[in-house]
Amino acid sequence: MQNAKPPYQYKLRPYQQQAVDATLAHFRKSNASAVIVLPTGSGKSLVIAELAKMAKGHILVLTHVKELVAQNYEKYCAFADNAGIYSAGLKRKQTDKQVTFASIQSAAPNLQDFSRHYSLVIIDECHRISLPKRTIESAQQNNGQDKKNERKPQQGNTDNQYQKVISQLKNYNPQLKILGLTATPYRLDSGWIYQYHYYGFARCEQAVQFDKCIFEQPLAVMIKQGYLTPPKRVNAATEHYDFSSLKATANGEYKPNEINALLNKFPRVTQAICQQIFEIGETRQGVMVFAATVEHAQEITNYLLSYSPSVALITGATEQIARDNYIQAFKDKQLKYLVNVSVLTTGFDAPHVDFIAILRPTQSVSLYQQIVGRGLRLAENKNDCLVIDYAGNDFDLFYPEVGSVRPNKNTVPVQVPCPKCEFANIFWGKVDADGDIIEHYGRRCWGLIKNDPPTLCDYRFKFKQCPNCQQENDIAARKCGHCLQVLVDPDEQIKNALKLKDAMVIRCAGLTTQVDGNVLKITYFDEDGAELKESFNFENKKQTQLFNQQFVKRILNAPHPLVITNVAKLNPYLDKLPEPDFVIARQVNKQWRVRERIFDYQGNYRKANQI
């Protein structure tokens, strides 16, 4: 780390200036916590430096690794000389300057050293702030969220270091401004880190770590404007892994023991991949290899060392001195191949990297973008960054963050307008050859109605309807959010029906319709051809109401509100009639009569065609 340099003038890039302007505009009128979303390699350090330089009073800049503390400090000291460092790893603990750059690991255990009035705290890589446990529990109670689908607290949640420091600062300044910066505002294990977006939509129903995203710069725009190196993605010309048999955990990752068991069956695959990495890497400046597990990384390293001595391995267990030496040697181009396991996805800056080899599976779009982002910084004699995905993740680098686990590899982000407020939601979905949406996996609309204050649109694409008050609830809800009625668990419905001799349950694989006057006849069939039939007579008020409640609201791309009162009005939508996942019938006078239709099912039973 260099000492402070004399200040000099510099000019922010347009998007960096926009981020600064958005921050000033926001905090002039509000104390609500805010987030800036900038891709990897976008120069967050310069935005931090400009804001810290402009802010009045004492400023605290927090991050999680000493490398980022030093990097942010050095950027700031190129423009001003009133900053200090508080980091045991950097062997300095200064709080007497106007701006303090600190590691959270050093600040949290020493709160007494921050017993003064701070006007602004800036948190770099702010997605690492976990959600307080009480907030998670409150959200689950309010939403009636099912335990098996609940948001899992991140490790260390009950004793969050960032929350400790923020609480300490608020003791001396209740009006403390809190700003976070990140490239990944969504985590599969814990959700979005902010509630509202400045474009006028919500990310979640409950309060989370930050109130609002006030500026965001898309990766594609950065590349198009020449601020990042264009990625050059090529298909693996040699062997590749097939991780499709593994089941991901809640955070989109896979269990190391299961990965190792799979990889151990195919040692020649890893060897062939490493040979190709070496051959291609010979013409590249710097190669980063992202391994799936420590055992896998060691195997990769051994194979690469058989081709070249210019290889190093970094894992979470690597000693700090060795880690620092490896990273510096790599940055100085004394090492060409750097293998790692989940430790260099953030806080690592080596602009010369021009080859990213991905040998690990993930279901996280954000993590995938972070990995590739390690090679997108601009550097001398660098025209592109080669990206080879040997793990078959099959992500488009420019996918927007959808905010949920990708259901399967046949899904892509699709834009689904809300029939009620017309907000264009982004969900995972399936499209046909023409790009038209076949189905999507969105649950609810996230548009904000422009009231004062704004309110979240209440339209739900998928829902569990309360039998008591007809209120629509999230499909994972255990209690009705309106009348607090306990909602029937669909797994219990199916389980109980299967126990009855006079009940029939089918996995609905499709349905057919037939019109007879003002009567609609529906035939449900399963994978083996078993059938159940029912009719809706639109001359009957109760049957008409039931049909509208069960089917009409779920018709894809139907106008809102749509009410079907006769068959003639239904005709344009007959081919779009939604299929229930399960149909339950009871035997009455030797005839099967449909009693329950289970839509939007999520549970332990297999749905049709999921073998």
Short mmCIF file of N, CA and C in Angstrom, two decimals, residues 263-324:
data_model
loop_
_atom_site.label_atom_id
_atom_site.label_comp_id
_atom_site.label_asym_id
_atom_site.label_seq_id
_atom_site.Cartn_x
_atom_site.Cartn_y
_atom_site.Cartn_z
N LEU A 263 -17.25 -35.69 -9.51
CA LEU A 263 -16.01 -35.43 -10.25
C LEU A 263 -15.04 -36.60 -10.18
N ASN A 264 -15.05 -37.32 -9.06
CA ASN A 264 -14.13 -38.44 -8.91
C ASN A 264 -14.41 -39.57 -9.91
N LYS A 265 -15.62 -39.56 -10.47
CA LYS A 265 -15.97 -40.57 -11.46
C LYS A 265 -15.37 -40.27 -12.84
N PHE A 266 -14.96 -39.01 -13.03
CA PHE A 266 -14.51 -38.60 -14.36
C PHE A 266 -13.19 -37.82 -14.30
N PRO A 267 -12.12 -38.46 -13.80
CA PRO A 267 -10.84 -37.75 -13.68
C PRO A 267 -10.26 -37.31 -15.02
N ARG A 268 -10.55 -38.06 -16.07
CA ARG A 268 -10.00 -37.71 -17.38
C ARG A 268 -10.62 -36.42 -17.92
N VAL A 269 -11.83 -36.14 -17.50
CA VAL A 269 -12.48 -34.90 -17.94
C VAL A 269 -11.70 -33.70 -17.43
N THR A 270 -11.37 -33.70 -16.14
CA THR A 270 -10.61 -32.59 -15.56
C THR A 270 -9.24 -32.47 -16.22
N GLN A 271 -8.60 -33.58 -16.48
CA GLN A 271 -7.28 -33.55 -17.11
C GLN A 271 -7.36 -32.93 -18.51
N ALA A 272 -8.36 -33.33 -19.28
CA ALA A 272 -8.52 -32.78 -20.64
C ALA A 272 -8.82 -31.30 -20.60
N ILE A 273 -9.64 -30.89 -19.65
CA ILE A 273 -9.97 -29.47 -19.51
C ILE A 273 -8.72 -28.67 -19.18
N CYS A 274 -7.94 -29.15 -18.25
CA CYS A 274 -6.72 -28.44 -17.84
C CYS A 274 -5.73 -28.33 -19.00
N GLN A 275 -5.66 -29.37 -19.79
CA GLN A 275 -4.76 -29.31 -20.95
C GLN A 275 -5.19 -28.21 -21.91
N GLN A 276 -6.52 -28.10 -22.12
CA GLN A 276 -7.00 -27.04 -23.01
C GLN A 276 -6.78 -25.66 -22.40
N ILE A 277 -7.02 -25.53 -21.10
CA ILE A 277 -6.78 -24.24 -20.43
C ILE A 277 -5.34 -23.81 -20.62
N PHE A 278 -4.41 -24.76 -20.45
CA PHE A 278 -2.99 -24.44 -20.63
C PHE A 278 -2.70 -24.03 -22.07
N GLU A 279 -3.20 -24.78 -23.02
CA GLU A 279 -2.91 -24.50 -24.43
C GLU A 279 -3.44 -23.13 -24.85
N ILE A 280 -4.66 -22.83 -24.46
CA ILE A 280 -5.24 -21.53 -24.80
C ILE A 280 -4.56 -20.42 -24.00
N GLY A 281 -4.24 -20.73 -22.74
CA GLY A 281 -3.64 -19.73 -21.87
C GLY A 281 -2.27 -19.27 -22.29
N GLU A 282 -1.59 -20.06 -23.11
CA GLU A 282 -0.25 -19.69 -23.56
C GLU A 282 -0.23 -18.34 -24.28
N THR A 283 -1.32 -18.01 -24.96
CA THR A 283 -1.37 -16.75 -25.71
C THR A 283 -2.12 -15.67 -24.94
N ARG A 284 -2.41 -15.92 -23.67
CA ARG A 284 -3.16 -14.96 -22.85
C ARG A 284 -2.26 -14.37 -21.78
N GLN A 285 -2.65 -13.18 -21.25
CA GLN A 285 -1.83 -12.49 -20.25
C GLN A 285 -2.01 -13.05 -18.84
N GLY A 286 -3.27 -13.30 -18.47
CA GLY A 286 -3.56 -13.79 -17.13
C GLY A 286 -4.78 -14.67 -17.15
N VAL A 287 -4.71 -15.84 -16.49
CA VAL A 287 -5.80 -16.82 -16.51
C VAL A 287 -6.30 -17.06 -15.09
N MET A 288 -7.62 -16.89 -14.88
CA MET A 288 -8.23 -17.21 -13.60
C MET A 288 -9.11 -18.43 -13.76
N VAL A 289 -8.93 -19.40 -12.88
CA VAL A 289 -9.70 -20.64 -12.92
C VAL A 289 -10.56 -20.72 -11.67
N PHE A 290 -11.85 -20.90 -11.84
CA PHE A 290 -12.80 -20.97 -10.72
C PHE A 290 -13.24 -22.42 -10.54
N ALA A 291 -12.77 -23.03 -9.45
CA ALA A 291 -13.02 -24.44 -9.18
C ALA A 291 -14.26 -24.62 -8.31
N ALA A 292 -14.75 -25.87 -8.27
CA ALA A 292 -15.99 -26.15 -7.54
C ALA A 292 -15.77 -26.42 -6.07
N THR A 293 -14.71 -27.13 -5.72
CA THR A 293 -14.40 -27.47 -4.33
C THR A 293 -12.89 -27.38 -4.13
N VAL A 294 -12.47 -27.47 -2.88
CA VAL A 294 -11.04 -27.43 -2.58
C VAL A 294 -10.34 -28.64 -3.20
N GLU A 295 -10.95 -29.81 -3.05
CA GLU A 295 -10.37 -31.02 -3.64
C GLU A 295 -10.26 -30.88 -5.16
N HIS A 296 -11.28 -30.33 -5.76
CA HIS A 296 -11.29 -30.10 -7.21
C HIS A 296 -10.18 -29.12 -7.60
N ALA A 297 -10.04 -28.06 -6.82
CA ALA A 297 -9.03 -27.04 -7.12
C ALA A 297 -7.62 -27.62 -7.02
N GLN A 298 -7.40 -28.47 -6.05
CA GLN A 298 -6.08 -29.11 -5.91
C GLN A 298 -5.78 -30.00 -7.11
N GLU A 299 -6.80 -30.70 -7.57
CA GLU A 299 -6.63 -31.56 -8.75
C GLU A 299 -6.29 -30.71 -9.98
N ILE A 300 -7.01 -29.61 -10.16
CA ILE A 300 -6.76 -28.71 -11.28
C ILE A 300 -5.34 -28.15 -11.22
N THR A 301 -4.96 -27.72 -10.02
CA THR A 301 -3.62 -27.14 -9.84
C THR A 301 -2.53 -28.14 -10.19
N ASN A 302 -2.69 -29.38 -9.76
CA ASN A 302 -1.69 -30.41 -10.05
C ASN A 302 -1.55 -30.66 -11.55
N TYR A 303 -2.69 -30.69 -12.24
CA TYR A 303 -2.64 -30.90 -13.69
C TYR A 303 -1.96 -29.72 -14.38
N LEU A 304 -2.32 -28.49 -13.97
CA LEU A 304 -1.71 -27.31 -14.60
C LEU A 304 -0.21 -27.23 -14.31
N LEU A 305 0.18 -27.62 -13.10
CA LEU A 305 1.61 -27.61 -12.75
C LEU A 305 2.42 -28.60 -13.60
N SER A 306 1.73 -29.61 -14.10
CA SER A 306 2.44 -30.56 -14.96
C SER A 306 2.76 -29.95 -16.33
N TYR A 307 2.06 -28.85 -16.64
CA TYR A 307 2.32 -28.16 -17.90
C TYR A 307 3.16 -26.90 -17.72
N SER A 308 3.03 -26.26 -16.55
CA SER A 308 3.71 -24.99 -16.33
C SER A 308 3.93 -24.77 -14.84
N PRO A 309 5.07 -24.18 -14.46
CA PRO A 309 5.30 -23.87 -13.04
C PRO A 309 4.61 -22.58 -12.62
N SER A 310 4.02 -21.86 -13.57
CA SER A 310 3.46 -20.54 -13.30
C SER A 310 2.01 -20.63 -12.82
N VAL A 311 1.80 -21.40 -11.75
CA VAL A 311 0.46 -21.69 -11.25
C VAL A 311 0.43 -21.50 -9.73
N ALA A 312 -0.67 -20.94 -9.23
CA ALA A 312 -0.87 -20.83 -7.78
C ALA A 312 -2.32 -21.15 -7.45
N LEU A 313 -2.53 -21.65 -6.25
CA LEU A 313 -3.86 -22.00 -5.76
C LEU A 313 -4.17 -21.19 -4.50
N ILE A 314 -5.37 -20.57 -4.48
CA ILE A 314 -5.83 -19.83 -3.29
C ILE A 314 -7.19 -20.38 -2.87
N THR A 315 -7.30 -20.80 -1.61
CA THR A 315 -8.57 -21.24 -1.03
C THR A 315 -8.79 -20.46 0.26
N GLY A 316 -9.87 -20.73 0.92
CA GLY A 316 -10.15 -20.06 2.18
C GLY A 316 -9.15 -20.42 3.26
N ALA A 317 -8.45 -21.55 3.08
CA ALA A 317 -7.49 -22.00 4.08
C ALA A 317 -6.07 -21.51 3.80
N THR A 318 -5.86 -20.81 2.70
CA THR A 318 -4.52 -20.32 2.36
C THR A 318 -4.06 -19.27 3.37
N GLU A 319 -2.85 -19.42 3.89
CA GLU A 319 -2.32 -18.46 4.85
C GLU A 319 -2.28 -17.06 4.23
N GLN A 320 -2.54 -16.04 5.05
CA GLN A 320 -2.66 -14.68 4.54
C GLN A 320 -1.38 -14.22 3.83
N ILE A 321 -0.22 -14.52 4.40
CA ILE A 321 1.04 -14.08 3.78
C ILE A 321 1.20 -14.74 2.41
N ALA A 322 0.93 -16.05 2.34
CA ALA A 322 1.03 -16.75 1.06
C ALA A 322 0.02 -16.21 0.06
N ARG A 323 -1.17 -15.96 0.54
CA ARG A 323 -2.22 -15.40 -0.32
C ARG A 323 -1.78 -14.07 -0.91
N ASP A 324 -1.28 -13.18 -0.06
CA ASP A 324 -0.83 -11.87 -0.53
C ASP A 324 0.30 -12.01 -1.55
#
